[in-house]
mmCIF file of C-alpha atoms in Angstrom:
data_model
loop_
_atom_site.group_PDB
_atom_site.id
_atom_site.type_symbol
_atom_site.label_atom_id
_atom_site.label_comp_id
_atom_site.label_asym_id
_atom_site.label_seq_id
_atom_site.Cartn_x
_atom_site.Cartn_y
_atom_site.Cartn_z
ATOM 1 C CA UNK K 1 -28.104 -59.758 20.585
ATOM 2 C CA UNK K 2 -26.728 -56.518 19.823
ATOM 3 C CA UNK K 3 -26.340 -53.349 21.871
ATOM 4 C CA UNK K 4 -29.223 -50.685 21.871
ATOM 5 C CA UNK K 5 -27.666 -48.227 20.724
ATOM 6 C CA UNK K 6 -25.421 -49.540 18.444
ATOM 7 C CA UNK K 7 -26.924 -50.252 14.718
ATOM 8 C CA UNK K 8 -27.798 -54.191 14.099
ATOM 9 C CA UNK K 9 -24.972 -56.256 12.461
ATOM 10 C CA UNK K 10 -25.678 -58.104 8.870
ATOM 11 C CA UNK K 11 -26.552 -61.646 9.791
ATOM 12 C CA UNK K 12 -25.118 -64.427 7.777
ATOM 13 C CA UNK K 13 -24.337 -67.825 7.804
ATOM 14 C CA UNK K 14 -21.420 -70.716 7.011
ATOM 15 C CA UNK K 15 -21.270 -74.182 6.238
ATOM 16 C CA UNK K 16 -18.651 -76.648 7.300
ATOM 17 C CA UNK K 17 -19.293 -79.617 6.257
ATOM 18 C CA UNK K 18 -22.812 -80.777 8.275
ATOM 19 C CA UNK K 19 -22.210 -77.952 10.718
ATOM 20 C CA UNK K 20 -24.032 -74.522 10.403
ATOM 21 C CA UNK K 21 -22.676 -71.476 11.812
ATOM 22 C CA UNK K 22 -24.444 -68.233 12.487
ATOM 23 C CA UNK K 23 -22.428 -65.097 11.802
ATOM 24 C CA UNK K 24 -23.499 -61.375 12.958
ATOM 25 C CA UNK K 25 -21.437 -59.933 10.533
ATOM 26 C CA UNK K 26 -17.667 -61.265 11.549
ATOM 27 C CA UNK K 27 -15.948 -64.430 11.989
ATOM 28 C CA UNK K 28 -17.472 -64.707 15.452
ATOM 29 C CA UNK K 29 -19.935 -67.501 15.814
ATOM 30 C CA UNK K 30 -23.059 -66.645 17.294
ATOM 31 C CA UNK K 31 -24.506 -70.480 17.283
ATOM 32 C CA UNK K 32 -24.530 -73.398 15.561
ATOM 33 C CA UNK K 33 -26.528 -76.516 13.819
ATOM 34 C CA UNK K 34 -25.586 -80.319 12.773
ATOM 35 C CA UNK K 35 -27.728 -79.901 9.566
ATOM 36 C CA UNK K 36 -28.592 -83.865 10.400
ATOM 37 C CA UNK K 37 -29.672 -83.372 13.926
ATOM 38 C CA UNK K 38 -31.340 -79.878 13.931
ATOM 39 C CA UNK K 39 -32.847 -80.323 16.988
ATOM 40 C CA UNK K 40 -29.668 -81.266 18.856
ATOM 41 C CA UNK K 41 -27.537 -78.993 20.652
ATOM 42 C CA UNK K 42 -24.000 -78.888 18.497
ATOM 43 C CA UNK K 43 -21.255 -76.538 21.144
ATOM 44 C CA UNK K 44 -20.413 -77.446 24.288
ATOM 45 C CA UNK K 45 -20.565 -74.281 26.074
ATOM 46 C CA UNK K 46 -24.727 -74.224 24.991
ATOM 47 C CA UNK K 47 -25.006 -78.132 25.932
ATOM 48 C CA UNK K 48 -23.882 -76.866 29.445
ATOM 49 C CA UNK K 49 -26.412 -73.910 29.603
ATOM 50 C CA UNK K 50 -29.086 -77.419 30.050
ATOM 51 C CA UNK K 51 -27.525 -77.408 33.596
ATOM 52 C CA UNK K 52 -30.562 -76.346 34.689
ATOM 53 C CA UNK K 53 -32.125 -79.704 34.809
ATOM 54 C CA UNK K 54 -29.794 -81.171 37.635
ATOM 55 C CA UNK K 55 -31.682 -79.127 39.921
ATOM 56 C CA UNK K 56 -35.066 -80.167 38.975
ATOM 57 C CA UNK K 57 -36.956 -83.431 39.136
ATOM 58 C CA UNK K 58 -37.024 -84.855 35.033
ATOM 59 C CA UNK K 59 -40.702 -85.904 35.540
ATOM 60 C CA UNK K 60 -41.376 -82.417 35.941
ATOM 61 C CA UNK K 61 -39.487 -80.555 33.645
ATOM 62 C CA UNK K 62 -42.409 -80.685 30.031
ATOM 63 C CA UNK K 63 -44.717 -78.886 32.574
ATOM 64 C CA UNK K 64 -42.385 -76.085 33.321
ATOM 65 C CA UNK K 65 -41.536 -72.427 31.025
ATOM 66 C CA UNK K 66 -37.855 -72.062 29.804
ATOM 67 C CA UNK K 67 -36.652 -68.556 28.807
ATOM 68 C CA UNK K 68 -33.896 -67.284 26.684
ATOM 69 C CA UNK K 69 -32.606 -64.018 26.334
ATOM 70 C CA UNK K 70 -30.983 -64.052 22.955
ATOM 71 C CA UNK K 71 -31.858 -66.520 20.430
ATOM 72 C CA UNK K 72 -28.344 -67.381 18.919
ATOM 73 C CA UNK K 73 -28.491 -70.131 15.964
ATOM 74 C CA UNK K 74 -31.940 -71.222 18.254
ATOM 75 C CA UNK K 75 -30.341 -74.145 19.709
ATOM 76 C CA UNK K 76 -32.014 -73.794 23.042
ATOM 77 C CA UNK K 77 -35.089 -72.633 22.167
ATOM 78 C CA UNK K 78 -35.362 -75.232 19.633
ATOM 79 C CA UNK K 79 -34.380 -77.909 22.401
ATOM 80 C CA UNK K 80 -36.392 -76.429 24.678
ATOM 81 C CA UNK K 81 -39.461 -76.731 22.527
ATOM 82 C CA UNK K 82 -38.756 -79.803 20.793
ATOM 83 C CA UNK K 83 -37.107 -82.157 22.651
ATOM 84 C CA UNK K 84 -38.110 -80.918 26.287
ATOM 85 C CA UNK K 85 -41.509 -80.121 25.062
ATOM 86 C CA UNK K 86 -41.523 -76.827 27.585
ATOM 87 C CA UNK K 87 -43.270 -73.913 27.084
ATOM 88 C CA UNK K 88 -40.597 -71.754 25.819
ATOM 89 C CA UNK K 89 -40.320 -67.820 25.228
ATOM 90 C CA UNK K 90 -36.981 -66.382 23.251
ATOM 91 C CA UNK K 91 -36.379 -62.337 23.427
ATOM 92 C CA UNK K 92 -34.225 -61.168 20.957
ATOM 93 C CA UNK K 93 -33.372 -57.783 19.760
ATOM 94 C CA UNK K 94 -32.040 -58.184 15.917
ATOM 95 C CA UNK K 95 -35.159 -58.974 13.905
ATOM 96 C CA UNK K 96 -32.828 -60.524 10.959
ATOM 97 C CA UNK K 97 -31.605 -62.919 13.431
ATOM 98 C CA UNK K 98 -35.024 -64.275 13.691
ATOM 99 C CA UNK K 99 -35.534 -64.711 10.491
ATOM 100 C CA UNK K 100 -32.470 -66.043 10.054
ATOM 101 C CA UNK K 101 -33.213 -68.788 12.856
ATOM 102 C CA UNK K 102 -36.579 -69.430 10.961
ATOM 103 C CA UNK K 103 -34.976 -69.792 7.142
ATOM 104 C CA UNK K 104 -31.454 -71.307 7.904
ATOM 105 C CA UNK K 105 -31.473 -73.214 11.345
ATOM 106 C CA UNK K 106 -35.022 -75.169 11.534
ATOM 107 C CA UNK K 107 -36.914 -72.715 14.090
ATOM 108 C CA UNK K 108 -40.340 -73.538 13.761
ATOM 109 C CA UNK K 109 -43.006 -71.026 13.719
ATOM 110 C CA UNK K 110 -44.805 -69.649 16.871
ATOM 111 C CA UNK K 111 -47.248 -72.330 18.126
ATOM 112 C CA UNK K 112 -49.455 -72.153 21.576
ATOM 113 C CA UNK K 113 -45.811 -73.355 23.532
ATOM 114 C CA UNK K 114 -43.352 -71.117 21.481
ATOM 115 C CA UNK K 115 -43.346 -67.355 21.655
ATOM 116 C CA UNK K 116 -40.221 -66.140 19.581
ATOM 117 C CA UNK K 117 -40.439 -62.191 20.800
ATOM 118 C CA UNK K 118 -38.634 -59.239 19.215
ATOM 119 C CA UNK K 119 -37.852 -57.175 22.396
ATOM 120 C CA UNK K 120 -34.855 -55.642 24.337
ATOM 121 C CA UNK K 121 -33.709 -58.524 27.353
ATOM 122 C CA UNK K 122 -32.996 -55.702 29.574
ATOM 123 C CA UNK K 123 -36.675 -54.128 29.571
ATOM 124 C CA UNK K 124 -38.348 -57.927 29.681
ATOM 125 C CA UNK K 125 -36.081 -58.769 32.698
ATOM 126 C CA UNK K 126 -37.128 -54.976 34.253
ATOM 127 C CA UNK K 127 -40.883 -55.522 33.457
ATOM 128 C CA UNK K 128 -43.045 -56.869 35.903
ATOM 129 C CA UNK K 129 -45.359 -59.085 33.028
ATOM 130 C CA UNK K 130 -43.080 -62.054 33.496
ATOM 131 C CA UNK K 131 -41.776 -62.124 37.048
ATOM 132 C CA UNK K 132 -41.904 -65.669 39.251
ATOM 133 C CA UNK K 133 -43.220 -67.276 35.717
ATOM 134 C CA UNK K 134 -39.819 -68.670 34.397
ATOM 135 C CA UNK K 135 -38.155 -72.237 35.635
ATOM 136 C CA UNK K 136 -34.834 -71.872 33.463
ATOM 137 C CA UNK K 137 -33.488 -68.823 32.089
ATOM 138 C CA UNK K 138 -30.677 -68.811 29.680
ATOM 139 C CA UNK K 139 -28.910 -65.564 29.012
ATOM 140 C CA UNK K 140 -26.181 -65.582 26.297
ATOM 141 C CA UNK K 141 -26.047 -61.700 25.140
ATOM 142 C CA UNK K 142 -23.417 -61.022 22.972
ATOM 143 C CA UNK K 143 -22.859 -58.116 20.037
ATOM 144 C CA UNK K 144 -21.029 -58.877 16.951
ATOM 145 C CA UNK K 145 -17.449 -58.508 18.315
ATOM 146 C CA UNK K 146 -18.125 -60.710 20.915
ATOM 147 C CA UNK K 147 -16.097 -59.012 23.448
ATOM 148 C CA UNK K 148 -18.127 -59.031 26.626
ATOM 149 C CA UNK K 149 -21.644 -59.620 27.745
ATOM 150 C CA UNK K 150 -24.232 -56.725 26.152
ATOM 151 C CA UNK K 151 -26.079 -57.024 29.762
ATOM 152 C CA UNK K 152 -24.006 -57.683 32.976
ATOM 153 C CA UNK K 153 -24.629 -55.045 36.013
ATOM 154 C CA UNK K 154 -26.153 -56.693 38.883
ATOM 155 C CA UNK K 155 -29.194 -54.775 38.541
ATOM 156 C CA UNK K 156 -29.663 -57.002 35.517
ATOM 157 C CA UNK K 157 -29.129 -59.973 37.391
ATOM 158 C CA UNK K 158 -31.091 -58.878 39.776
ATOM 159 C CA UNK K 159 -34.103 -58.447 37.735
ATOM 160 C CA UNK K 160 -33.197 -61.660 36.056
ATOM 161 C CA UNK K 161 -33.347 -63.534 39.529
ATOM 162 C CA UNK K 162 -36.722 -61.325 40.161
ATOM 163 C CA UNK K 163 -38.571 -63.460 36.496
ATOM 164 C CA UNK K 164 -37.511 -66.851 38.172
ATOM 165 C CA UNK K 165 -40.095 -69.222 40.129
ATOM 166 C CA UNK K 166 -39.038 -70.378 43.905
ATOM 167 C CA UNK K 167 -36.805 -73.223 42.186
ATOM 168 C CA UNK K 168 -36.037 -71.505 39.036
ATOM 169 C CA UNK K 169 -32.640 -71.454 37.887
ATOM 170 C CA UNK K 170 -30.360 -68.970 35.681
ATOM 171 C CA UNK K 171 -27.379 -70.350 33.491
ATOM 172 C CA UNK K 172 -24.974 -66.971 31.734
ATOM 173 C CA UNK K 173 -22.702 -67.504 29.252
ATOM 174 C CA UNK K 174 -19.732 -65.353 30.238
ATOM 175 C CA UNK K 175 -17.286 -64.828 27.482
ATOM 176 C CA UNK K 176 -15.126 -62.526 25.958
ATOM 177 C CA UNK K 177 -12.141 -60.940 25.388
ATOM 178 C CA UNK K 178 -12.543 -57.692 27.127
ATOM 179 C CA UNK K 179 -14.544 -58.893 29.684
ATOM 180 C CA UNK K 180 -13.586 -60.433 33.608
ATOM 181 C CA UNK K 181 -15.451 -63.460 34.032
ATOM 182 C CA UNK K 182 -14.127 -62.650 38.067
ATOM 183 C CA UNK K 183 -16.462 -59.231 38.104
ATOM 184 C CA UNK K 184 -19.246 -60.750 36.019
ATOM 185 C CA UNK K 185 -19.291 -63.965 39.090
ATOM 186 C CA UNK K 186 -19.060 -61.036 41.485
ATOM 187 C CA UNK K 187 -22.590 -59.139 40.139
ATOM 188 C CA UNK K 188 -24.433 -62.435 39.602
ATOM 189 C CA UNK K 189 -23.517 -63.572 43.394
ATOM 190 C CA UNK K 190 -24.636 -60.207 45.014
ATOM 191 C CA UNK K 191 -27.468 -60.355 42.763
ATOM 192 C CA UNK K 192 -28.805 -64.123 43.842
ATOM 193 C CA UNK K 193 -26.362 -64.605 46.665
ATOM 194 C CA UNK K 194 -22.975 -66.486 47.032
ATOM 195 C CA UNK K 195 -24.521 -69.656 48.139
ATOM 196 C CA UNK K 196 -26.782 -70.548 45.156
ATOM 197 C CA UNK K 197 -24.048 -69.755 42.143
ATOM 198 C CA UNK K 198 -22.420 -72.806 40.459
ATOM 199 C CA UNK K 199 -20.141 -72.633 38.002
ATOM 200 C CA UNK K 200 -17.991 -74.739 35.166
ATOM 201 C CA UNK K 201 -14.838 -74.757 33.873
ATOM 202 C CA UNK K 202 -14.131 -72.423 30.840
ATOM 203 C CA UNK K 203 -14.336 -74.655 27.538
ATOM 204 C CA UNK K 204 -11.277 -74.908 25.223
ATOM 205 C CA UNK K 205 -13.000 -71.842 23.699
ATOM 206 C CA UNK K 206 -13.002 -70.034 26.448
ATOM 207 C CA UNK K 207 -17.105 -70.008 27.007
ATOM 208 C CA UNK K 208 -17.820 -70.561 30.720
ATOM 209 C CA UNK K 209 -21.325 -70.823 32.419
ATOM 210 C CA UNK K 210 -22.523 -69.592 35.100
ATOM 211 C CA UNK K 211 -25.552 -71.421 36.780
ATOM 212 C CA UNK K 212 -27.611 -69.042 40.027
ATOM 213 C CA UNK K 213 -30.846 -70.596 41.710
ATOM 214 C CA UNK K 214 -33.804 -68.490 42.610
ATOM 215 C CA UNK K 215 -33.472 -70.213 45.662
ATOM 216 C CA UNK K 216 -30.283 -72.206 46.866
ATOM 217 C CA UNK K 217 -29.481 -75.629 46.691
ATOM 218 C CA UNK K 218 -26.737 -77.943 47.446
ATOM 219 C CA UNK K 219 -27.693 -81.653 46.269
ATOM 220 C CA UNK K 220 -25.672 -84.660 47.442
ATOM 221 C CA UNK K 221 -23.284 -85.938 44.934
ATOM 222 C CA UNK K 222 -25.080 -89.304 44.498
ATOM 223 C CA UNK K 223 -28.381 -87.275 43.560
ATOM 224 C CA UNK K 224 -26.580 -85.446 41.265
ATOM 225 C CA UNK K 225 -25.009 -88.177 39.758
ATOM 226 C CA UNK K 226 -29.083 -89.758 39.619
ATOM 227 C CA UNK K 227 -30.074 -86.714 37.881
ATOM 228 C CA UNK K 228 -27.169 -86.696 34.990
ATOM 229 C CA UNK K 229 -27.482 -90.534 34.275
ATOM 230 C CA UNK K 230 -31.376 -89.521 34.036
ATOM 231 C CA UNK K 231 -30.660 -86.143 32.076
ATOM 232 C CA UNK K 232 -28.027 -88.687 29.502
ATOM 233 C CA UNK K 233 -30.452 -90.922 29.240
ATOM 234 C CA UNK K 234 -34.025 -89.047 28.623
ATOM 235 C CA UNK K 235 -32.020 -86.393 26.005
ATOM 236 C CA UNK K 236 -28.536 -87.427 25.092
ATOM 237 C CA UNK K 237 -27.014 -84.321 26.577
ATOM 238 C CA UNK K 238 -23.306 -85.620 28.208
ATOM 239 C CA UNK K 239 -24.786 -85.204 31.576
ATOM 240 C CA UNK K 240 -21.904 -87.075 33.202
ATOM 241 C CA UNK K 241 -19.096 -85.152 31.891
ATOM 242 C CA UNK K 242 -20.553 -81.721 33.355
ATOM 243 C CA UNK K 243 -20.116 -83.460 37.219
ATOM 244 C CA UNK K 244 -16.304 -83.021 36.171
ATOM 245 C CA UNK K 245 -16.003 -79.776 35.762
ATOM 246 C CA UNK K 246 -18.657 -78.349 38.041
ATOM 247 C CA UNK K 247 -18.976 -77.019 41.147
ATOM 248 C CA UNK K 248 -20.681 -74.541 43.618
ATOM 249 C CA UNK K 249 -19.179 -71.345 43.720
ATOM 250 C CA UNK K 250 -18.916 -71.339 47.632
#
């Protein structure tokens, strides 16, 4: 999702092999799709933006609303939608991005669970139409250049943390070149509070997420070891692995 201000990048597209990348313009890639598994979620970094569903019981999780702000290649609202089979709302800003999403990378048309909205993040998360109503938000805001989040103050996060429901959850893709993934931690803690941030390890890409609970919580290990074999085995994402290289922030 690009900056206000700034004009909206050409969106484009590569193949590599059965992979599909989504381009805003440069060689950053904005998302991606196994052409044989369009449904699936291909990068690690987004498979870890799922996190979300540690904290919440599985047999719950169809009835609840999932949120993204920025739509990417659609691999989370597509999950989301089709494999979760949660009501899901996407915001995103570039209206060729949609489109691309809806001619290149299998998003399926509106239906009475899937709102795909052209809109600003920044004015959703301010406006008062959507607060308490989300269970997972997932905010992955980037421009063309990649170089640091488009929306990080912690008056964003703090209107981010105002659209969750008492056990809602946040996950933030923090990434960039320019950007300090120590200052970004900093707002998102005084926006939700030090004691309900998680975070993981940075990828080999250099993609880390950032996970902040409405309202805190601090399972046992053996329940959240329950929840990823049930997570693995429900949806195939490698629910196991994230234990490794996640923690609470404090």
């Amino acid at each position: 999702m690009s900056a206000r201000t700034a004009p909206l990048p050409e969106v484009n597209f590569s193949d590599h092999g059965d992979i599909r990348y989504l381009h805003l313009g440069t060689e950053w890639v904005q998302g991606s799709m196994r052409m044989d598994e369009p449904f699936g979620i291909h990068l690690e970094y987004v498979q870890r933006m799922m996190a979300w569903l540690l904290f919440v019981d599985p047999d719950t999780v169809a009835r609840r609303h999932a949120m993204q702000f920025g739509l990417g290649a659609a691999a989370l609202t597509k999950f989301c939608h089709k494999r979760l089979r949660m009501r899901t709302t996407a915001i995103e800003l570039n209206p060729q991005v949609i489109a691309a999403c809806r001619l290149w990378f299998k998003l399926p048309r509106d239906d009475a669970r899937l709102s795909v909205v052209l809109g600003d993040a920044a004015e959703v998360a301010a406006h008062e139409h959507w607060r308490g109503q989300v269970d997972a938000l997932q905010v992955d805001l980037y421009d063309q250049e990649a170089a640091a989040p488009v929306l990080d103050s912690q008056s964003f996060y703090s209107d981010c943390r105002r659209l969750l429901t008492e056990d809602g959850c946040m996950t933030v893709n923090l990434f960039g070149r320019s950007s300090s993934f120590a200052r970004s931690l900093d707002r998102i803690a005084a926006a939700f509070g030090a004691g309900a941030v998680w975070a993981f390890r940075p990828t080999r890409e250099g993609n880390t997420v950032v996970l902040a609970l409405r309202t805190p919580q601090h399972p046992s290990r053996a329940e959240l070891v329950r929840r990823a074999d049930a997570i693995q085995a429900r949806w195939g994402l490698p629910a196991g692995k994230w234990l490794r290289v996640f923690k609470a922030v404090e």
